[in-house]
Coordinates of N, CA and C in Angstrom, one line a residue:
X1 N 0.8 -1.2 0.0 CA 0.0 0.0 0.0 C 0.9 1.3 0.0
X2 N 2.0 1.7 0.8 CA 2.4 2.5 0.8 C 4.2 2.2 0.7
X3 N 4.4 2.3 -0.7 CA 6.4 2.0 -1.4 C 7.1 2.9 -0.3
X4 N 6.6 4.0 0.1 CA 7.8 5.0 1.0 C 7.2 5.9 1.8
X5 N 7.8 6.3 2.6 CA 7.4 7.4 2.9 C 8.6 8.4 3.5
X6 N 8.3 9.5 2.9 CA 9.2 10.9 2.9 C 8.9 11.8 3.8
X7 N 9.7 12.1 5.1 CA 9.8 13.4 5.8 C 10.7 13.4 6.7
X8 N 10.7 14.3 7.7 CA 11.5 14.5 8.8 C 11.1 13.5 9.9
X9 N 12.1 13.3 10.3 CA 12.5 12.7 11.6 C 11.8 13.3 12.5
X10 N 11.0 13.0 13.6 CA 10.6 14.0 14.7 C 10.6 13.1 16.1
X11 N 11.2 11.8 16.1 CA 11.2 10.8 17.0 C 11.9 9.5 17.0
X12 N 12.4 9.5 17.6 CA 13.4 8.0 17.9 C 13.1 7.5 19.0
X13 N 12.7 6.2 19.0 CA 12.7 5.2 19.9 C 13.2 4.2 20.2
X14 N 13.2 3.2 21.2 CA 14.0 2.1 21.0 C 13.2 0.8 20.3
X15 N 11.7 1.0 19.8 CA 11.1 0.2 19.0 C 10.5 1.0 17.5
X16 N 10.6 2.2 17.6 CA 10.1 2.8 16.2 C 10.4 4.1 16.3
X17 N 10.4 4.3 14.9 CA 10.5 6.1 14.7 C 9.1 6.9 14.4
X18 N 9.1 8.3 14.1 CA 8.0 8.8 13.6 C 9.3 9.8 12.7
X19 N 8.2 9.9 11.5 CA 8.5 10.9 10.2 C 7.0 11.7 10.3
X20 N 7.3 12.8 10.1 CA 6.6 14.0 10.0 C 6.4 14.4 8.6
X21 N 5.3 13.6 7.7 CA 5.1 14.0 6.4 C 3.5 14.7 6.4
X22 N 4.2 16.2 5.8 CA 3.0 17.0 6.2 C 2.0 17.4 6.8
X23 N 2.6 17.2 8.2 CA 2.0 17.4 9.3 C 1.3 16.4 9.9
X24 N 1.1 14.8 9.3 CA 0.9 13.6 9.9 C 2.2 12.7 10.4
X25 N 2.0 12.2 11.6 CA 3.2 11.8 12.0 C 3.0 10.2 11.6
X26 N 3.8 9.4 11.1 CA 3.7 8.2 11.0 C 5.1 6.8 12.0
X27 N 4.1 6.6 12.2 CA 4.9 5.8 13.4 C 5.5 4.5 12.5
X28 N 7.0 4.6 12.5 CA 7.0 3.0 11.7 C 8.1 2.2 12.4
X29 N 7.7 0.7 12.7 CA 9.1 0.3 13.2 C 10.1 -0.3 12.4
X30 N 11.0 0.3 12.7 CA 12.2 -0.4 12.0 C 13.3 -1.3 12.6
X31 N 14.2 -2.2 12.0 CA 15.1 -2.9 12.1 C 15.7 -2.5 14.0
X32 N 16.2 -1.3 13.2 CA 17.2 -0.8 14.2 C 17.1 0.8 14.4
X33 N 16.1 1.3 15.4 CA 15.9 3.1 14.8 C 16.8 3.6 15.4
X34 N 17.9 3.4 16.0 CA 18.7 4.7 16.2 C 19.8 4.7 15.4
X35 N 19.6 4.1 14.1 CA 20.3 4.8 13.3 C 19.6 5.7 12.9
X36 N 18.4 6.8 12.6 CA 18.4 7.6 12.6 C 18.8 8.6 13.6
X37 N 19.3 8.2 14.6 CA 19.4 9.2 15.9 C 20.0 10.9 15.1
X38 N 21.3 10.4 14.9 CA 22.0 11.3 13.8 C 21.0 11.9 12.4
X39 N 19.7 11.9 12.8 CA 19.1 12.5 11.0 C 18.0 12.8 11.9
X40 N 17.8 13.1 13.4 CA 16.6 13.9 13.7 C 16.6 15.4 13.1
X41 N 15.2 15.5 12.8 CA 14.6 17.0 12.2 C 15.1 17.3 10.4
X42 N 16.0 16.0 10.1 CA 15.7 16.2 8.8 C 15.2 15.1 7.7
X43 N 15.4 15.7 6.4 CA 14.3 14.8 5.6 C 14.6 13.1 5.3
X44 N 14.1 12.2 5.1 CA 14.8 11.1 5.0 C 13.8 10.2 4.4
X45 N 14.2 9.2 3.3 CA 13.2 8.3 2.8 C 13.4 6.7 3.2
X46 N 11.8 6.3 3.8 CA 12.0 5.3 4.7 C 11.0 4.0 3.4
X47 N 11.8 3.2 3.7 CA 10.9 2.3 2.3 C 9.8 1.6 3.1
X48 N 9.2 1.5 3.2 CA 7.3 0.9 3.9 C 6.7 0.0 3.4
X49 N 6.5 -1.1 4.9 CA 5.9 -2.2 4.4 C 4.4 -2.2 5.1
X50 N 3.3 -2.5 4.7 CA 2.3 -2.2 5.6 C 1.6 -3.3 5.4
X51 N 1.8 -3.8 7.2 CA 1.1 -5.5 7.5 C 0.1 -5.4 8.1
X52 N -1.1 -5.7 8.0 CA -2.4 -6.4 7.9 C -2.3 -7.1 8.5
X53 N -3.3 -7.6 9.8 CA -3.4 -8.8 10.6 C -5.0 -8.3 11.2
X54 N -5.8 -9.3 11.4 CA -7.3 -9.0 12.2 C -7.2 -8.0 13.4
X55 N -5.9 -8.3 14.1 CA -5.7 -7.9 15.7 C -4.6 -7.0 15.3
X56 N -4.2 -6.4 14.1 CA -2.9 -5.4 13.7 C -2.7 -4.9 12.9
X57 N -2.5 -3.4 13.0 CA -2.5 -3.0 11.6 C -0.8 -2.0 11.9
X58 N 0.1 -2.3 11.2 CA 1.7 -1.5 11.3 C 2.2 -1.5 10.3
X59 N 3.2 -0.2 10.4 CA 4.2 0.4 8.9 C 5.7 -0.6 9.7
X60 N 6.1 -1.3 8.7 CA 7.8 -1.2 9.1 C 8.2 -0.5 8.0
X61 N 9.7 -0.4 8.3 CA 10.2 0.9 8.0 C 12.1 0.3 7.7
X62 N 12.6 0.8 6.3 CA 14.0 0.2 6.0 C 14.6 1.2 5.1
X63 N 15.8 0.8 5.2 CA 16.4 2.2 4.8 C 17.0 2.0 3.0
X64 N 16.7 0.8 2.5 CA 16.3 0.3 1.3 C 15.3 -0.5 0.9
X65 N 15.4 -0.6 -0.6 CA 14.2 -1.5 -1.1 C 14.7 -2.9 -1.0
X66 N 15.7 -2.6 -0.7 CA 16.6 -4.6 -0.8 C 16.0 -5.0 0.6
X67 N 16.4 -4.4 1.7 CA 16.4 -4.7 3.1 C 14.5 -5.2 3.0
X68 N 14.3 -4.3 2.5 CA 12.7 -4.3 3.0 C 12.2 -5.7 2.0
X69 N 12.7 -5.9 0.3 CA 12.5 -6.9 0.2 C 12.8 -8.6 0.9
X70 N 14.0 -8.3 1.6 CA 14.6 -9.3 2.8 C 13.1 -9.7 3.8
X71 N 13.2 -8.4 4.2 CA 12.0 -8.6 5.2 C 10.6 -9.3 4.8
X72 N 10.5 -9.2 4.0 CA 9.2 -10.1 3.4 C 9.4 -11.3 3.0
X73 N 10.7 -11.4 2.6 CA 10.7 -13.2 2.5 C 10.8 -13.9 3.3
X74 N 11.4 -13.1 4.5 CA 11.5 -13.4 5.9 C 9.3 -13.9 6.2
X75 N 9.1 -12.5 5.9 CA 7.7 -13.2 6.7 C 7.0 -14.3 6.1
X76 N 7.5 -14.5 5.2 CA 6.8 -15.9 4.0 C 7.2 -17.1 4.7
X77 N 8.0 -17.4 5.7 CA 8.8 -18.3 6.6 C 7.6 -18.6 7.5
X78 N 7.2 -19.8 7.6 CA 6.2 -20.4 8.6 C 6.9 -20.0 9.9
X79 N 6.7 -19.1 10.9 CA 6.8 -19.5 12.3 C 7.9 -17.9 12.3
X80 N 7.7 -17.0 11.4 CA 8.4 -16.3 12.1 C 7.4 -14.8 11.7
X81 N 7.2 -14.0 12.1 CA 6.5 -12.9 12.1 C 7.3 -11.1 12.0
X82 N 6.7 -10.5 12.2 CA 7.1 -9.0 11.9 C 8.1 -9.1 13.1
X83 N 7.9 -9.2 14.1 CA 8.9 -9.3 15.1 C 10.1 -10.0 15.1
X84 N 9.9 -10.8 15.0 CA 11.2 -11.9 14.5 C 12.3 -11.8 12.9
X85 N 11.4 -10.9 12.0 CA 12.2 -10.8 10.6 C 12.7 -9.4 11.5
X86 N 12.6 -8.7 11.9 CA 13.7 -6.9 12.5 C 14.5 -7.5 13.1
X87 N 14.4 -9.0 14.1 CA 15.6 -8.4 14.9 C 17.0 -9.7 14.1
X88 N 15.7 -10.3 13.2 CA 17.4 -10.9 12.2 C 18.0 -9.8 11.4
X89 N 17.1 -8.8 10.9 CA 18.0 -7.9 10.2 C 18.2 -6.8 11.1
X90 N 18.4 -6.7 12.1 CA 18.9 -6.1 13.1 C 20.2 -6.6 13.2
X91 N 20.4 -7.6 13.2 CA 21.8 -8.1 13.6 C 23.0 -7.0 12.9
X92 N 22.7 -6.6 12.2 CA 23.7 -5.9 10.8 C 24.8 -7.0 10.0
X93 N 24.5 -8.4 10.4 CA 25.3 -9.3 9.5 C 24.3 -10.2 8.2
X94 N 23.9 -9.6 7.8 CA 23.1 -10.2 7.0 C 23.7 -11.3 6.0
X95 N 24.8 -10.6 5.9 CA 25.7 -11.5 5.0 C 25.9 -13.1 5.8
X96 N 25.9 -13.1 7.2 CA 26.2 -14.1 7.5 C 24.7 -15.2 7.6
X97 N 23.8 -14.7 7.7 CA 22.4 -14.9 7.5 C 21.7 -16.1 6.3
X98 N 22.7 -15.2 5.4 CA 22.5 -15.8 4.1 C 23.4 -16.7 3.8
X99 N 24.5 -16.7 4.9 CA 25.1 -17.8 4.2 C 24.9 -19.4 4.8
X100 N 24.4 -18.6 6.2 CA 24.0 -19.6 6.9 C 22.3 -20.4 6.3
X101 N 21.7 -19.3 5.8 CA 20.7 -20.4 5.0 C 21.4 -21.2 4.2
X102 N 22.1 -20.7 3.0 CA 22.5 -21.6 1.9 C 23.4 -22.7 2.4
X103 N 24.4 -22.3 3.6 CA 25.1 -23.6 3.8 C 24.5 -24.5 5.4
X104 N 23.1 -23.9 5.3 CA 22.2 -25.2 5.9 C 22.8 -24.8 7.6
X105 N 23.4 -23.9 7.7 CA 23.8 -23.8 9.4 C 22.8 -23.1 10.7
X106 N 21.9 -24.5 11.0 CA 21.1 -24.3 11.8 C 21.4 -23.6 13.1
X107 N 22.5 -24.1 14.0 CA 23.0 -23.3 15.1 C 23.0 -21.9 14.9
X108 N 23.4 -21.6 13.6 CA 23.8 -19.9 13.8 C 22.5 -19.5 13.8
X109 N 21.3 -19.7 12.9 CA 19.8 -19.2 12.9 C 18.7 -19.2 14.4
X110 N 19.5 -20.4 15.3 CA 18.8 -20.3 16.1 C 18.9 -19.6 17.1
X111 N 20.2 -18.7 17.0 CA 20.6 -17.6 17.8 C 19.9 -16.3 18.0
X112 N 19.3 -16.0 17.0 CA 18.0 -14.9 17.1 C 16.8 -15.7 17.5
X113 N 16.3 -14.2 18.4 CA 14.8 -14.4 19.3 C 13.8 -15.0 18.9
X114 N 13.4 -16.1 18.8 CA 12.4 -16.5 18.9 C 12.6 -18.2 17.4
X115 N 13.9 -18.0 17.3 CA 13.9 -18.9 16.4 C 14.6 -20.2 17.1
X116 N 14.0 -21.0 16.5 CA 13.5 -23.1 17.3 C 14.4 -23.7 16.0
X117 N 14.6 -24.9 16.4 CA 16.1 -25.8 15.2 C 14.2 -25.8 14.3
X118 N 12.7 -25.7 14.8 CA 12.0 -25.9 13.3 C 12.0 -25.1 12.6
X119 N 11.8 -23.6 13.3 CA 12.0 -22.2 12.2 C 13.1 -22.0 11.5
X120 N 14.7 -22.5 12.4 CA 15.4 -22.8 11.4 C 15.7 -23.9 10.0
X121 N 15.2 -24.4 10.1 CA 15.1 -25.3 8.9 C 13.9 -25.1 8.5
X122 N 12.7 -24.2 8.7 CA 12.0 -24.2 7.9 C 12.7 -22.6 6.8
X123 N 13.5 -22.0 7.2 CA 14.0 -21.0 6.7 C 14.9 -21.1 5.8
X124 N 15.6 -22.5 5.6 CA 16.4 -23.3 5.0 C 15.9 -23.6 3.2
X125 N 14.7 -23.9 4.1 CA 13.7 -25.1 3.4 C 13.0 -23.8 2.1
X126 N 12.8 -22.5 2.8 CA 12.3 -21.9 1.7 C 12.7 -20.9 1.3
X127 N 13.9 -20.7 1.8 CA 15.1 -19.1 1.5 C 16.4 -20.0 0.2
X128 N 17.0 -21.2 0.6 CA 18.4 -21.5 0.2 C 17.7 -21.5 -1.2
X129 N 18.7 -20.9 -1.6 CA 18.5 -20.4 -3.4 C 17.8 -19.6 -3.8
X130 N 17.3 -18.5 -3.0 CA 15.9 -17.7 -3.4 C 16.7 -16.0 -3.1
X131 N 17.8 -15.9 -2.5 CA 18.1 -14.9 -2.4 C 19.3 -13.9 -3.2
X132 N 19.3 -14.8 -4.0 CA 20.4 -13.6 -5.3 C 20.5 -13.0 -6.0
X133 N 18.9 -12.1 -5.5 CA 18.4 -11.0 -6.2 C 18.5 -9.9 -5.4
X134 N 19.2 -10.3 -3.8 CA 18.9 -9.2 -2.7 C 20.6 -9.4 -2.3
X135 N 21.7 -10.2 -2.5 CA 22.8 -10.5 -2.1 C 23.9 -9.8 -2.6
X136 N 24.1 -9.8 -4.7 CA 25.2 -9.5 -5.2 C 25.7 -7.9 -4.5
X137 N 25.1 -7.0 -4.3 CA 25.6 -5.2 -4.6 C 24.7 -5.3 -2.9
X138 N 24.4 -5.9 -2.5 CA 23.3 -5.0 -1.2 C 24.7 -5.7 0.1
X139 N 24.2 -6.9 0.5 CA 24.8 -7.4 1.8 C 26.0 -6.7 2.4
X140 N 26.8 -6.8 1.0 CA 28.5 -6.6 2.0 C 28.4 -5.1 2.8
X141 N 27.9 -4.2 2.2 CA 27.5 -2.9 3.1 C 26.7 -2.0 3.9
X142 N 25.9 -3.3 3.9 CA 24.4 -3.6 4.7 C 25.0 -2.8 6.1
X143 N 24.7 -2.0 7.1 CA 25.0 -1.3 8.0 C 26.5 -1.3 8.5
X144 N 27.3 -0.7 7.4 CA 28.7 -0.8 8.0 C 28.6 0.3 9.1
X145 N 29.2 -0.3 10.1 CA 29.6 0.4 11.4 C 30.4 1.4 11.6
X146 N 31.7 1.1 10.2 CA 32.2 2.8 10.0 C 32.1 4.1 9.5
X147 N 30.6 3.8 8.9 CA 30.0 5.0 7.9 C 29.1 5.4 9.1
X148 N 29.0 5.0 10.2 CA 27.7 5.9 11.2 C 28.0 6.8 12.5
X149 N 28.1 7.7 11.8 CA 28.7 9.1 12.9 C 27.9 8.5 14.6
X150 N 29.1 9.2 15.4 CA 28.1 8.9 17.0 C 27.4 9.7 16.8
X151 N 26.4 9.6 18.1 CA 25.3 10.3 18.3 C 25.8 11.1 19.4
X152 N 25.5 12.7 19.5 CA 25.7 13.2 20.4 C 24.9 13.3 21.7
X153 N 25.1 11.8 22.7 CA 24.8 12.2 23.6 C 25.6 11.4 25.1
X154 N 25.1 10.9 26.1 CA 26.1 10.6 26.8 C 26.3 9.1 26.7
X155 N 27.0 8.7 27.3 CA 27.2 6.7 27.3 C 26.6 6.3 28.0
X156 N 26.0 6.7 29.1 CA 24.9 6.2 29.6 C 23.7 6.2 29.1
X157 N 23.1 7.0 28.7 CA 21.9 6.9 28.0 C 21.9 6.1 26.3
X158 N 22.7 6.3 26.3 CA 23.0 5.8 25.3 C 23.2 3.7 25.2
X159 N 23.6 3.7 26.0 CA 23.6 2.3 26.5 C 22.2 1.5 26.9
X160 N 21.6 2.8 28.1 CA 20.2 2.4 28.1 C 19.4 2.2 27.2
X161 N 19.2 3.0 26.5 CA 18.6 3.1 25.1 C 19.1 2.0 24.0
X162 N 20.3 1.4 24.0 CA 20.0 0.1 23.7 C 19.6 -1.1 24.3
X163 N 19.6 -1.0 25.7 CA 19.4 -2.0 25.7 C 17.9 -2.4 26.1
X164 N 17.2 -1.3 26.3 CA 15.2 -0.9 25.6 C 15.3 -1.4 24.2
X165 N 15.9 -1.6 23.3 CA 16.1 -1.7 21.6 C 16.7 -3.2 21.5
X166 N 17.1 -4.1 22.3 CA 17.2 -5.5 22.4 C 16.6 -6.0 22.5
X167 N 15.5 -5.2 23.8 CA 14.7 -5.8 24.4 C 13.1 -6.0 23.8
X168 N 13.4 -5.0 23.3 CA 12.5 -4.5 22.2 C 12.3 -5.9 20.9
X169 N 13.2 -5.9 20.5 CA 13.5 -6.7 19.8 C 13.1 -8.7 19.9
X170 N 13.2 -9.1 21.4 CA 13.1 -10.0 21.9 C 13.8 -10.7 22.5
X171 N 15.1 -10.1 23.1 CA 16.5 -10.6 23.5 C 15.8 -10.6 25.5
X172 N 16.3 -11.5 25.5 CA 16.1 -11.7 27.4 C 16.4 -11.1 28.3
X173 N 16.2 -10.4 29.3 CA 16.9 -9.8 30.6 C 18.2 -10.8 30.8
X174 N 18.2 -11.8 30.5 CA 19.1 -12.9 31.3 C 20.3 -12.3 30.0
X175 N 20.0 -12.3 29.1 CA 21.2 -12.4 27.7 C 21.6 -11.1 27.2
X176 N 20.8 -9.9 27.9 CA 21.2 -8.5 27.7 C 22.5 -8.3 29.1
X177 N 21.8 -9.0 30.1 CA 22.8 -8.6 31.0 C 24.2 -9.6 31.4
X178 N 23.9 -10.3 30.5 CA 25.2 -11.3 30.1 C 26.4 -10.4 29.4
X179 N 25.5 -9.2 28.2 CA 26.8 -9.2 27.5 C 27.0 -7.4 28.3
X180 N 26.3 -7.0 29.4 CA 26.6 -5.8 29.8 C 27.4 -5.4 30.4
X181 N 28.6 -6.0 31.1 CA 29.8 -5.5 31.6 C 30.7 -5.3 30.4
X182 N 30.6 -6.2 29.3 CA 32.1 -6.1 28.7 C 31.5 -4.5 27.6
X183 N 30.3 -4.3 27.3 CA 29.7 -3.4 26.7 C 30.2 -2.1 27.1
X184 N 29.7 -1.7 28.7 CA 29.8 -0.5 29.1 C 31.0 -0.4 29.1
X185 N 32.1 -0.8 29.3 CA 33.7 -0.2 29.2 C 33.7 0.2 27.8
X186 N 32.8 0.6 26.9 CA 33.3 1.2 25.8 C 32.0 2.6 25.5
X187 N 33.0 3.8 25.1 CA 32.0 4.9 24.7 C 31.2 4.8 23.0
X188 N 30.3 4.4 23.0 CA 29.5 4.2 21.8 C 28.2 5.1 21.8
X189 N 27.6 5.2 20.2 CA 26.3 5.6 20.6 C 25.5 4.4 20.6
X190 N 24.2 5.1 20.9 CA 23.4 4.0 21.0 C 23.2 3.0 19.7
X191 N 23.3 3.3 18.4 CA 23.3 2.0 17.4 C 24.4 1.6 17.4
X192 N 25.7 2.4 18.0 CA 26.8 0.9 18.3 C 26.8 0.1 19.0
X193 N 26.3 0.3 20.0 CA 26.1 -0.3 21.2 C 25.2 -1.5 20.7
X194 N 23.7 -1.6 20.0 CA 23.1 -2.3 19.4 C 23.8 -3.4 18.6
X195 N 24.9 -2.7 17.5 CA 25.6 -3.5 16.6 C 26.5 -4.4 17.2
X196 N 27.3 -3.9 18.5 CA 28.3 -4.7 19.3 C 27.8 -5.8 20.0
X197 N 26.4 -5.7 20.8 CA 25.6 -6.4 21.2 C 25.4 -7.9 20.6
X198 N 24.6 -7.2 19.3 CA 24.1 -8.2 18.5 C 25.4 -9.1 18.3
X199 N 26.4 -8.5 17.7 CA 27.8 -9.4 17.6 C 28.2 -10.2 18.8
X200 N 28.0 -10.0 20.0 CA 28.0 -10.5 21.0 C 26.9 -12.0 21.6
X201 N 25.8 -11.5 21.0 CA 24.4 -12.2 21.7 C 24.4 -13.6 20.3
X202 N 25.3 -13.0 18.9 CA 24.9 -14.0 18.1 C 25.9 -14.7 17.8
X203 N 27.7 -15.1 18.8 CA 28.5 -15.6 18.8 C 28.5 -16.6 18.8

């Protein structure tokens, strides 16, 4: 229903953002929103998926048309839902995602929230060979960590705020505060903090 949507930034959360397109605010969740942290108040084009359910109606929100196509084939996957396709492409390793469908490696898939050795092989079963229309030019630069200015604010909050954005996601009290000592000895913003994590949580 709706390919995009164009406006300003006017909110970051640790589960969605809001864009301000002409004076309607639209709430969309995305992957990972504080990568916009750095693009509050200005314009930005978010690609939109809009899912339908009897008990739900929500925009997700991606910062390409590849990512966003990801995300749908993700939901075509028996057993995994809007929730569970953000926080695999949350990870920012997508490349490894895909390799682990095609070369059948269940262990690594069953390391994100909410996925069972059945969702992983059913992801196996209907992804391996379906994705090399979204891999050649997109994956390898899929959220490089060195192209994202910090955010100006402090390390504390900043930490908090990810770890509302993990949680958000579906990661455990037990598994957030597993990887939170070796985290906080480092000054990050909050989508580093998120990308370090995830590197952490999907070892």
């Amino acid at each position: 229903m709706y390919e995009f949507v164009k406006g300003t930034v006017e909110f970051v959360g640790p589960e969605y953002i809001v864009i301000d397109n002409n004076g309607i605010g639209y709430q969309i969740s995305t992957p990972n929103p504080f990568i916009y942290s750095s693009k509050m108040n200005t314009n930005v084009t978010v690609y939109t998926y809009h899912y339908v359910r009897e008990d739900l109606m929500a925009l997700y929100g991606f910062e390409s048309r590849e990512e966003k196509k990801l995300f749908m084939k993700l939901l075509n996957v028996s057993g995994i839902g809007p929730k569970g396709a953000l926080a695999i492409l949350a990870s920012g390793e997508v490349q490894q995602v895909v390799s682990a469908i095609e070369n059948e490696d269940e262990s690594f898939l069953v390391k994100f929230p909410g996925v069972g050795k059945k969702t992983a092989r059913q992801m196996i079963l209907d992804l391996k060979g379906k994705l090399q229309d979204i891999v050649p030019d997109y994956f390898p630069n899929l959220f490089n960590a060195d192209t994202l200015p910090i955010a100006a604010q402090s390390t504390n909050n900043a930490f908090e705020e990810a770890v509302l954005a993990l949680k958000a996601l579906g990661y455990s009290d037990k598994e957030v505060k597993k990887i939170s000592p070796e985290l906080r000895k480092e000054q990050l913003s909050t989508d580093q903090y998120i990308k370090k994590a995830l590197q952490r949580l999907l070892k």
